[in-house]
Amino acid sequence: ELKVEQNPLFLSMQEGKNYTIYCNYSTTSDRLYWYRQDPGKSLESLFVLLSNGAVKQEGRLMASLDTKARLSTLHITAAVHDLSATYFCAVLNDYKLSFGAGTTVTVRA
Amino acid sequence: EAGVAQSPRYKIIEKRQSVAFWCNPISGHATLYWYQQILGQGPKLLIQFQNNGVVDDSQLPKDRFSAERLKGVDSTLKIQPAKLEDSAVYLCASSLLPQAGGSYGYTFGSGTRLTVV
């Protein structure tokens, strides 16, 4: 069974500083996704990473994938309050999408 | 394009009652998924349909949960009888093909928040 582990589970960020969320998975994957979820809302797709070495960037968020290490990272540059949310990574394997437990991010002034 | 529609948004029932959720996927999307998201956890796949056939229901508690996808479009998920531990958000998602979630992955609906008391 595919296991997806995220850390940290909770992250208190200070505005203006940089942080990284890690996503490890246990078996070979076809692709990896990052989602954002605001309280009481559904999942918003941020990135899909298709191959080893893939890097995607959107605003202050950058995601990367190392398939050999089975590791993806979501890097946040110069955190701002609007980035407060829960971030999930999800791994596609055998046509099934398995999610990590999520990282709840709070950005403080 | 219109998104994935789900109803109702909220439902409160007593334990041992039954409940049903409805999902209308994006037009043309062959694959439909039902996920259960318990508070503080990531979504867990319950069942996956390809058109109107079941691809994977290995994590569906079949003694109380059932799902169908008539004519390969809309889907319903039913719980009968409900237990307290079924309290969760039930998310429906769709994709064009199971392995081709598009540039931005699968599209999720807003979910149905179920509270069992």
mmCIF file with all atom_site columns, N, CA and C in Angstrom, chain B residues 60-115:
data_model
loop_
_atom_site.group_PDB
_atom_site.id
_atom_site.type_symbol
_atom_site.label_atom_id
_atom_site.label_alt_id
_atom_site.label_comp_id
_atom_site.label_asym_id
_atom_site.label_entity_id
_atom_site.label_seq_id
_atom_site.pdbx_PDB_ins_code
_atom_site.Cartn_x
_atom_site.Cartn_y
_atom_site.Cartn_z
_atom_site.occupancy
_atom_site.B_iso_or_equiv
_atom_site.pdbx_formal_charge
_atom_site.auth_seq_id
_atom_site.auth_comp_id
_atom_site.auth_asym_id
_atom_site.auth_atom_id
_atom_site.pdbx_PDB_model_num
ATOM 1   N N  . LEU B 1 60  ? -13.978 0.962  0.483   1.00 0.00 ? 60  LEU B N  1
ATOM 2   C CA . LEU B 1 60  ? -15.376 1.290  0.751   1.00 0.00 ? 60  LEU B CA 1
ATOM 3   C C  . LEU B 1 60  ? -15.943 0.288  1.760   1.00 0.00 ? 60  LEU B C  1
ATOM 4   N N  . PRO B 1 61  ? -16.453 0.760  2.890   1.00 0.00 ? 61  PRO B N  1
ATOM 5   C CA . PRO B 1 61  ? -17.064 -0.168 3.870   1.00 0.00 ? 61  PRO B CA 1
ATOM 6   C C  . PRO B 1 61  ? -18.389 -0.678 3.321   1.00 0.00 ? 61  PRO B C  1
ATOM 7   N N  . LYS B 1 62  ? -18.327 -1.794 2.645   1.00 0.00 ? 62  LYS B N  1
ATOM 8   C CA . LYS B 1 62  ? -19.460 -2.235 1.843   1.00 0.00 ? 62  LYS B CA 1
ATOM 9   C C  . LYS B 1 62  ? -20.655 -2.700 2.665   1.00 0.00 ? 62  LYS B C  1
ATOM 10  N N  . ASP B 1 63  ? -20.438 -2.917 3.973   1.00 0.00 ? 63  ASP B N  1
ATOM 11  C CA . ASP B 1 63  ? -21.584 -3.312 4.805   1.00 0.00 ? 63  ASP B CA 1
ATOM 12  C C  . ASP B 1 63  ? -22.542 -2.147 5.026   1.00 0.00 ? 63  ASP B C  1
ATOM 13  N N  . ARG B 1 64  ? -22.055 -0.916 4.809   1.00 0.00 ? 64  ARG B N  1
ATOM 14  C CA . ARG B 1 64  ? -22.929 0.231  5.053   1.00 0.00 ? 64  ARG B CA 1
ATOM 15  C C  . ARG B 1 64  ? -22.893 1.273  3.940   1.00 0.00 ? 64  ARG B C  1
ATOM 16  N N  . PHE B 1 65  ? -21.856 1.272  3.148   1.00 0.00 ? 65  PHE B N  1
ATOM 17  C CA . PHE B 1 65  ? -21.709 2.259  2.076   1.00 0.00 ? 65  PHE B CA 1
ATOM 18  C C  . PHE B 1 65  ? -22.012 1.599  0.736   1.00 0.00 ? 65  PHE B C  1
ATOM 19  N N  . SER B 1 66  ? -22.680 2.342  -0.133  1.00 0.00 ? 66  SER B N  1
ATOM 20  C CA . SER B 1 66  ? -22.875 1.892  -1.509  1.00 0.00 ? 66  SER B CA 1
ATOM 21  C C  . SER B 1 66  ? -22.790 3.099  -2.430  1.00 0.00 ? 66  SER B C  1
ATOM 22  N N  . ALA B 1 67  ? -22.424 2.848  -3.670  1.00 0.00 ? 67  ALA B N  1
ATOM 23  C CA . ALA B 1 67  ? -22.321 3.940  -4.636  1.00 0.00 ? 67  ALA B CA 1
ATOM 24  C C  . ALA B 1 67  ? -22.673 3.412  -6.012  1.00 0.00 ? 67  ALA B C  1
ATOM 25  N N  . GLU B 1 68  ? -23.227 4.298  -6.803  1.00 0.00 ? 68  GLU B N  1
ATOM 26  C CA . GLU B 1 68  ? -23.520 3.929  -8.181  1.00 0.00 ? 68  GLU B CA 1
ATOM 27  C C  . GLU B 1 68  ? -23.312 5.139  -9.074  1.00 0.00 ? 68  GLU B C  1
ATOM 28  N N  . ARG B 1 69  ? -23.090 4.832  -10.341 1.00 0.00 ? 69  ARG B N  1
ATOM 29  C CA . ARG B 1 69  ? -22.918 5.891  -11.335 1.00 0.00 ? 69  ARG B CA 1
ATOM 30  C C  . ARG B 1 69  ? -23.728 5.492  -12.561 1.00 0.00 ? 69  ARG B C  1
ATOM 31  N N  . LEU B 1 70  ? -24.941 6.011  -12.589 1.00 0.00 ? 70  LEU B N  1
ATOM 32  C CA . LEU B 1 70  ? -25.868 5.638  -13.651 1.00 0.00 ? 70  LEU B CA 1
ATOM 33  C C  . LEU B 1 70  ? -25.495 6.323  -14.955 1.00 0.00 ? 70  LEU B C  1
ATOM 34  N N  . LYS B 1 71  ? -25.484 5.561  -16.032 1.00 0.00 ? 71  LYS B N  1
ATOM 35  C CA . LYS B 1 71  ? -25.225 6.076  -17.373 1.00 0.00 ? 71  LYS B CA 1
ATOM 36  C C  . LYS B 1 71  ? -23.864 6.774  -17.477 1.00 0.00 ? 71  LYS B C  1
ATOM 37  N N  . GLY B 1 72  ? -22.968 6.484  -16.546 1.00 0.00 ? 72  GLY B N  1
ATOM 38  C CA . GLY B 1 72  ? -21.625 7.029  -16.626 1.00 0.00 ? 72  GLY B CA 1
ATOM 39  C C  . GLY B 1 72  ? -21.531 8.523  -16.412 1.00 0.00 ? 72  GLY B C  1
ATOM 40  N N  . VAL B 1 73  ? -22.543 9.124  -15.782 1.00 0.00 ? 73  VAL B N  1
ATOM 41  C CA . VAL B 1 73  ? -22.492 10.571 -15.561 1.00 0.00 ? 73  VAL B CA 1
ATOM 42  C C  . VAL B 1 73  ? -22.588 10.857 -14.060 1.00 0.00 ? 73  VAL B C  1
ATOM 43  N N  . ASP B 1 74  ? -23.823 11.142 -13.578 1.00 0.00 ? 74  ASP B N  1
ATOM 44  C CA . ASP B 1 74  ? -24.016 11.459 -12.164 1.00 0.00 ? 74  ASP B CA 1
ATOM 45  C C  . ASP B 1 74  ? -23.742 10.241 -11.287 1.00 0.00 ? 74  ASP B C  1
ATOM 46  N N  . SER B 1 75  ? -23.422 10.537 -10.023 1.00 0.00 ? 75  SER B N  1
ATOM 47  C CA . SER B 1 75  ? -23.174 9.461  -9.083  1.00 0.00 ? 75  SER B CA 1
ATOM 48  C C  . SER B 1 75  ? -23.836 9.762  -7.750  1.00 0.00 ? 75  SER B C  1
ATOM 49  N N  . THR B 1 76  ? -24.226 8.717  -7.042  1.00 0.00 ? 76  THR B N  1
ATOM 50  C CA . THR B 1 76  ? -24.729 8.872  -5.680  1.00 0.00 ? 76  THR B CA 1
ATOM 51  C C  . THR B 1 76  ? -23.928 7.964  -4.754  1.00 0.00 ? 76  THR B C  1
ATOM 52  N N  . LEU B 1 77  ? -23.701 8.452  -3.559  1.00 0.00 ? 77  LEU B N  1
ATOM 53  C CA . LEU B 1 77  ? -23.048 7.696  -2.502  1.00 0.00 ? 77  LEU B CA 1
ATOM 54  C C  . LEU B 1 77  ? -24.035 7.607  -1.349  1.00 0.00 ? 77  LEU B C  1
ATOM 55  N N  . LYS B 1 78  ? -24.265 6.409  -0.852  1.00 0.00 ? 78  LYS B N  1
ATOM 56  C CA . LYS B 1 78  ? -25.244 6.215  0.223   1.00 0.00 ? 78  LYS B CA 1
ATOM 57  C C  . LYS B 1 78  ? -24.585 5.562  1.423   1.00 0.00 ? 78  LYS B C  1
ATOM 58  N N  . ILE B 1 79  ? -25.056 5.967  2.588   1.00 0.00 ? 79  ILE B N  1
ATOM 59  C CA . ILE B 1 79  ? -24.614 5.349  3.832   1.00 0.00 ? 79  ILE B CA 1
ATOM 60  C C  . ILE B 1 79  ? -25.867 4.875  4.567   1.00 0.00 ? 79  ILE B C  1
ATOM 61  N N  . GLN B 1 80  ? -25.875 3.582  4.908   1.00 0.00 ? 80  GLN B N  1
ATOM 62  C CA . GLN B 1 80  ? -27.032 3.026  5.614   1.00 0.00 ? 80  GLN B CA 1
ATOM 63  C C  . GLN B 1 80  ? -26.641 1.770  6.364   1.00 0.00 ? 80  GLN B C  1
ATOM 64  N N  . PRO B 1 81  ? -26.695 1.749  7.689   1.00 0.00 ? 81  PRO B N  1
ATOM 65  C CA . PRO B 1 81  ? -26.979 2.859  8.595   1.00 0.00 ? 81  PRO B CA 1
ATOM 66  C C  . PRO B 1 81  ? -25.713 3.649  8.934   1.00 0.00 ? 81  PRO B C  1
ATOM 67  N N  . ALA B 1 82  ? -25.879 4.911  9.235   1.00 0.00 ? 82  ALA B N  1
ATOM 68  C CA . ALA B 1 82  ? -24.724 5.756  9.549   1.00 0.00 ? 82  ALA B CA 1
ATOM 69  C C  . ALA B 1 82  ? -24.233 5.512  10.973  1.00 0.00 ? 82  ALA B C  1
ATOM 70  N N  . LYS B 1 83  ? -22.922 5.681  11.147  1.00 0.00 ? 83  LYS B N  1
ATOM 71  C CA . LYS B 1 83  ? -22.298 5.596  12.459  1.00 0.00 ? 83  LYS B CA 1
ATOM 72  C C  . LYS B 1 83  ? -21.659 6.950  12.780  1.00 0.00 ? 83  LYS B C  1
ATOM 73  N N  . LEU B 1 84  ? -21.356 7.157  14.055  1.00 0.00 ? 84  LEU B N  1
ATOM 74  C CA . LEU B 1 84  ? -20.752 8.419  14.473  1.00 0.00 ? 84  LEU B CA 1
ATOM 75  C C  . LEU B 1 84  ? -19.447 8.683  13.719  1.00 0.00 ? 84  LEU B C  1
ATOM 76  N N  . GLU B 1 85  ? -18.673 7.601  13.480  1.00 0.00 ? 85  GLU B N  1
ATOM 77  C CA . GLU B 1 85  ? -17.359 7.774  12.829  1.00 0.00 ? 85  GLU B CA 1
ATOM 78  C C  . GLU B 1 85  ? -17.459 8.106  11.342  1.00 0.00 ? 85  GLU B C  1
ATOM 79  N N  . ASP B 1 86  ? -18.678 8.123  10.806  1.00 0.00 ? 86  ASP B N  1
ATOM 80  C CA . ASP B 1 86  ? -18.856 8.523  9.409   1.00 0.00 ? 86  ASP B CA 1
ATOM 81  C C  . ASP B 1 86  ? -18.885 10.043 9.251   1.00 0.00 ? 86  ASP B C  1
ATOM 82  N N  . SER B 1 87  ? -18.884 10.774 10.357  1.00 0.00 ? 87  SER B N  1
ATOM 83  C CA . SER B 1 87  ? -18.857 12.234 10.288  1.00 0.00 ? 87  SER B CA 1
ATOM 84  C C  . SER B 1 87  ? -17.591 12.667 9.563   1.00 0.00 ? 87  SER B C  1
ATOM 85  N N  . ALA B 1 88  ? -17.765 13.374 8.464   1.00 0.00 ? 88  ALA B N  1
ATOM 86  C CA . ALA B 1 88  ? -16.632 13.727 7.604   1.00 0.00 ? 88  ALA B CA 1
ATOM 87  C C  . ALA B 1 88  ? -17.157 14.613 6.487   1.00 0.00 ? 88  ALA B C  1
ATOM 88  N N  . VAL B 1 89  ? -16.227 15.085 5.665   1.00 0.00 ? 89  VAL B N  1
ATOM 89  C CA . VAL B 1 89  ? -16.599 15.731 4.413   1.00 0.00 ? 89  VAL B CA 1
ATOM 90  C C  . VAL B 1 89  ? -16.424 14.704 3.303   1.00 0.00 ? 89  VAL B C  1
ATOM 91  N N  . TYR B 1 90  ? -17.447 14.583 2.473   1.00 0.00 ? 90  TYR B N  1
ATOM 92  C CA . TYR B 1 90  ? -17.399 13.636 1.357   1.00 0.00 ? 90  TYR B CA 1
ATOM 93  C C  . TYR B 1 90  ? -17.181 14.440 0.081   1.00 0.00 ? 90  TYR B C  1
ATOM 94  N N  . LEU B 1 91  ? -16.041 14.194 -0.538  1.00 0.00 ? 91  LEU B N  1
ATOM 95  C CA . LEU B 1 91  ? -15.631 14.935 -1.724  1.00 0.00 ? 91  LEU B CA 1
ATOM 96  C C  . LEU B 1 91  ? -15.791 14.079 -2.966  1.00 0.00 ? 91  LEU B C  1
ATOM 97  N N  . CYS B 1 92  ? -16.320 14.684 -3.993  1.00 0.00 ? 92  CYS B N  1
ATOM 98  C CA . CYS B 1 92  ? -16.397 14.033 -5.293  1.00 0.00 ? 92  CYS B CA 1
ATOM 99  C C  . CYS B 1 92  ? -15.381 14.719 -6.208  1.00 0.00 ? 92  CYS B C  1
ATOM 100 N N  . ALA B 1 93  ? -14.718 13.946 -7.043  1.00 0.00 ? 93  ALA B N  1
ATOM 101 C CA . ALA B 1 93  ? -13.761 14.506 -7.995  1.00 0.00 ? 93  ALA B CA 1
ATOM 102 C C  . ALA B 1 93  ? -13.945 13.813 -9.330  1.00 0.00 ? 93  ALA B C  1
ATOM 103 N N  . SER B 1 94  ? -13.515 14.491 -10.393 1.00 0.00 ? 94  SER B N  1
ATOM 104 C CA . SER B 1 94  ? -13.568 13.844 -11.700 1.00 0.00 ? 94  SER B CA 1
ATOM 105 C C  . SER B 1 94  ? -12.334 14.177 -12.512 1.00 0.00 ? 94  SER B C  1
ATOM 106 N N  . SER B 1 95  ? -12.035 13.330 -13.470 1.00 0.00 ? 95  SER B N  1
ATOM 107 C CA . SER B 1 95  ? -10.925 13.576 -14.391 1.00 0.00 ? 95  SER B CA 1
ATOM 108 C C  . SER B 1 95  ? -11.282 12.971 -15.731 1.00 0.00 ? 95  SER B C  1
ATOM 109 N N  . LEU B 1 96  ? -10.618 13.499 -16.777 1.00 0.00 ? 96  LEU B N  1
ATOM 110 C CA . LEU B 1 96  ? -10.908 13.026 -18.126 1.00 0.00 ? 96  LEU B CA 1
ATOM 111 C C  . LEU B 1 96  ? -10.574 11.550 -18.258 1.00 0.00 ? 96  LEU B C  1
ATOM 112 N N  . LEU B 1 97  ? -9.395  11.197 -17.789 1.00 0.00 ? 97  LEU B N  1
ATOM 113 C CA . LEU B 1 97  ? -8.946  9.816  -17.776 1.00 0.00 ? 97  LEU B CA 1
ATOM 114 C C  . LEU B 1 97  ? -8.271  9.580  -16.446 1.00 0.00 ? 97  LEU B C  1
ATOM 115 N N  . PRO B 1 98  ? -8.197  8.343  -15.934 1.00 0.00 ? 98  PRO B N  1
ATOM 116 C CA . PRO B 1 98  ? -7.612  8.125  -14.609 1.00 0.00 ? 98  PRO B CA 1
ATOM 117 C C  . PRO B 1 98  ? -6.157  8.537  -14.508 1.00 0.00 ? 98  PRO B C  1
ATOM 118 N N  . GLN B 1 99  ? -5.416  8.389  -15.579 1.00 0.00 ? 99  GLN B N  1
ATOM 119 C CA . GLN B 1 99  ? -3.997  8.709  -15.482 1.00 0.00 ? 99  GLN B CA 1
ATOM 120 C C  . GLN B 1 99  ? -3.678  10.056 -16.086 1.00 0.00 ? 99  GLN B C  1
ATOM 121 N N  . ALA B 1 100 ? -4.684  10.748 -16.524 1.00 0.00 ? 100 ALA B N  1
ATOM 122 C CA . ALA B 1 100 ? -4.450  12.036 -17.174 1.00 0.00 ? 100 ALA B CA 1
ATOM 123 C C  . ALA B 1 100 ? -5.278  13.086 -16.471 1.00 0.00 ? 100 ALA B C  1
ATOM 124 N N  . GLY B 1 101 ? -4.790  13.536 -15.319 1.00 0.00 ? 101 GLY B N  1
ATOM 125 C CA . GLY B 1 101 ? -5.540  14.514 -14.555 1.00 0.00 ? 101 GLY B CA 1
ATOM 126 C C  . GLY B 1 101 ? -5.386  15.906 -15.092 1.00 0.00 ? 101 GLY B C  1
ATOM 127 N N  . GLY B 1 102 ? -4.871  16.053 -16.276 1.00 0.00 ? 102 GLY B N  1
ATOM 128 C CA . GLY B 1 102 ? -4.720  17.393 -16.830 1.00 0.00 ? 102 GLY B CA 1
ATOM 129 C C  . GLY B 1 102 ? -3.524  18.091 -16.224 1.00 0.00 ? 102 GLY B C  1
ATOM 130 N N  . SER B 1 103 ? -3.291  19.301 -16.662 1.00 0.00 ? 103 SER B N  1
ATOM 131 C CA . SER B 1 103 ? -2.131  20.046 -16.174 1.00 0.00 ? 103 SER B CA 1
ATOM 132 C C  . SER B 1 103 ? -2.238  20.343 -14.687 1.00 0.00 ? 103 SER B C  1
ATOM 133 N N  . TYR B 1 104 ? -3.446  20.426 -14.172 1.00 0.00 ? 104 TYR B N  1
ATOM 134 C CA . TYR B 1 104 ? -3.615  20.802 -12.780 1.00 0.00 ? 104 TYR B CA 1
ATOM 135 C C  . TYR B 1 104 ? -4.331  19.745 -11.970 1.00 0.00 ? 104 TYR B C  1
ATOM 136 N N  . GLY B 1 105 ? -4.264  18.486 -12.357 1.00 0.00 ? 105 GLY B N  1
ATOM 137 C CA . GLY B 1 105 ? -4.796  17.414 -11.540 1.00 0.00 ? 105 GLY B CA 1
ATOM 138 C C  . GLY B 1 105 ? -6.287  17.248 -11.665 1.00 0.00 ? 105 GLY B C  1
ATOM 139 N N  . TYR B 1 106 ? -6.807  16.504 -10.761 1.00 0.00 ? 106 TYR B N  1
ATOM 140 C CA . TYR B 1 106 ? -8.223  16.202 -10.725 1.00 0.00 ? 106 TYR B CA 1
ATOM 141 C C  . TYR B 1 106 ? -8.991  17.425 -10.237 1.00 0.00 ? 106 TYR B C  1
ATOM 142 N N  . THR B 1 107 ? -10.264 17.518 -10.623 1.00 0.00 ? 107 THR B N  1
ATOM 143 C CA . THR B 1 107 ? -11.100 18.618 -10.164 1.00 0.00 ? 107 THR B CA 1
ATOM 144 C C  . THR B 1 107 ? -12.026 18.116 -9.075  1.00 0.00 ? 107 THR B C  1
ATOM 145 N N  . PHE B 1 108 ? -11.975 18.794 -7.933  1.00 0.00 ? 108 PHE B N  1
ATOM 146 C CA . PHE B 1 108 ? -12.783 18.399 -6.788  1.00 0.00 ? 108 PHE B CA 1
ATOM 147 C C  . PHE B 1 108 ? -14.015 19.290 -6.663  1.00 0.00 ? 108 PHE B C  1
ATOM 148 N N  . GLY B 1 109 ? -15.101 18.700 -6.185  1.00 0.00 ? 109 GLY B N  1
ATOM 149 C CA . GLY B 1 109 ? -16.278 19.480 -5.837  1.00 0.00 ? 109 GLY B CA 1
ATOM 150 C C  . GLY B 1 109 ? -16.108 20.119 -4.463  1.00 0.00 ? 109 GLY B C  1
ATOM 151 N N  . SER B 1 110 ? -17.106 20.874 -4.049  1.00 0.00 ? 110 SER B N  1
ATOM 152 C CA . SER B 1 110 ? -17.041 21.587 -2.763  1.00 0.00 ? 110 SER B CA 1
ATOM 153 C C  . SER B 1 110 ? -17.264 20.672 -1.571  1.00 0.00 ? 110 SER B C  1
ATOM 154 N N  . GLY B 1 111 ? -17.806 19.489 -1.824  1.00 0.00 ? 111 GLY B N  1
ATOM 155 C CA . GLY B 1 111 ? -17.969 18.522 -0.744  1.00 0.00 ? 111 GLY B CA 1
ATOM 156 C C  . GLY B 1 111 ? -19.296 18.617 -0.024  1.00 0.00 ? 111 GLY B C  1
ATOM 157 N N  . THR B 1 112 ? -19.642 17.529 0.654   1.00 0.00 ? 112 THR B N  1
ATOM 158 C CA . THR B 1 112 ? -20.799 17.485 1.545   1.00 0.00 ? 112 THR B CA 1
ATOM 159 C C  . THR B 1 112 ? -20.285 17.208 2.944   1.00 0.00 ? 112 THR B C  1
ATOM 160 N N  . ARG B 1 113 ? -20.597 18.103 3.860   1.00 0.00 ? 113 ARG B N  1
ATOM 161 C CA . ARG B 1 113 ? -20.162 17.919 5.257   1.00 0.00 ? 113 ARG B CA 1
ATOM 162 C C  . ARG B 1 113 ? -21.250 17.159 5.993   1.00 0.00 ? 113 ARG B C  1
ATOM 163 N N  . LEU B 1 114 ? -20.921 15.939 6.419   1.00 0.00 ? 114 LEU B N  1
ATOM 164 C CA . LEU B 1 114 ? -21.879 15.095 7.149   1.00 0.00 ? 114 LEU B CA 1
ATOM 165 C C  . LEU B 1 114 ? -21.538 15.081 8.627   1.00 0.00 ? 114 LEU B C  1
ATOM 166 N N  . THR B 1 115 ? -22.545 15.333 9.435   1.00 0.00 ? 115 THR B N  1
ATOM 167 C CA . THR B 1 115 ? -22.409 15.211 10.882  1.00 0.00 ? 115 THR B CA 1
ATOM 168 C C  . THR B 1 115 ? -23.392 14.161 11.360  1.00 0.00 ? 115 THR B C  1
#
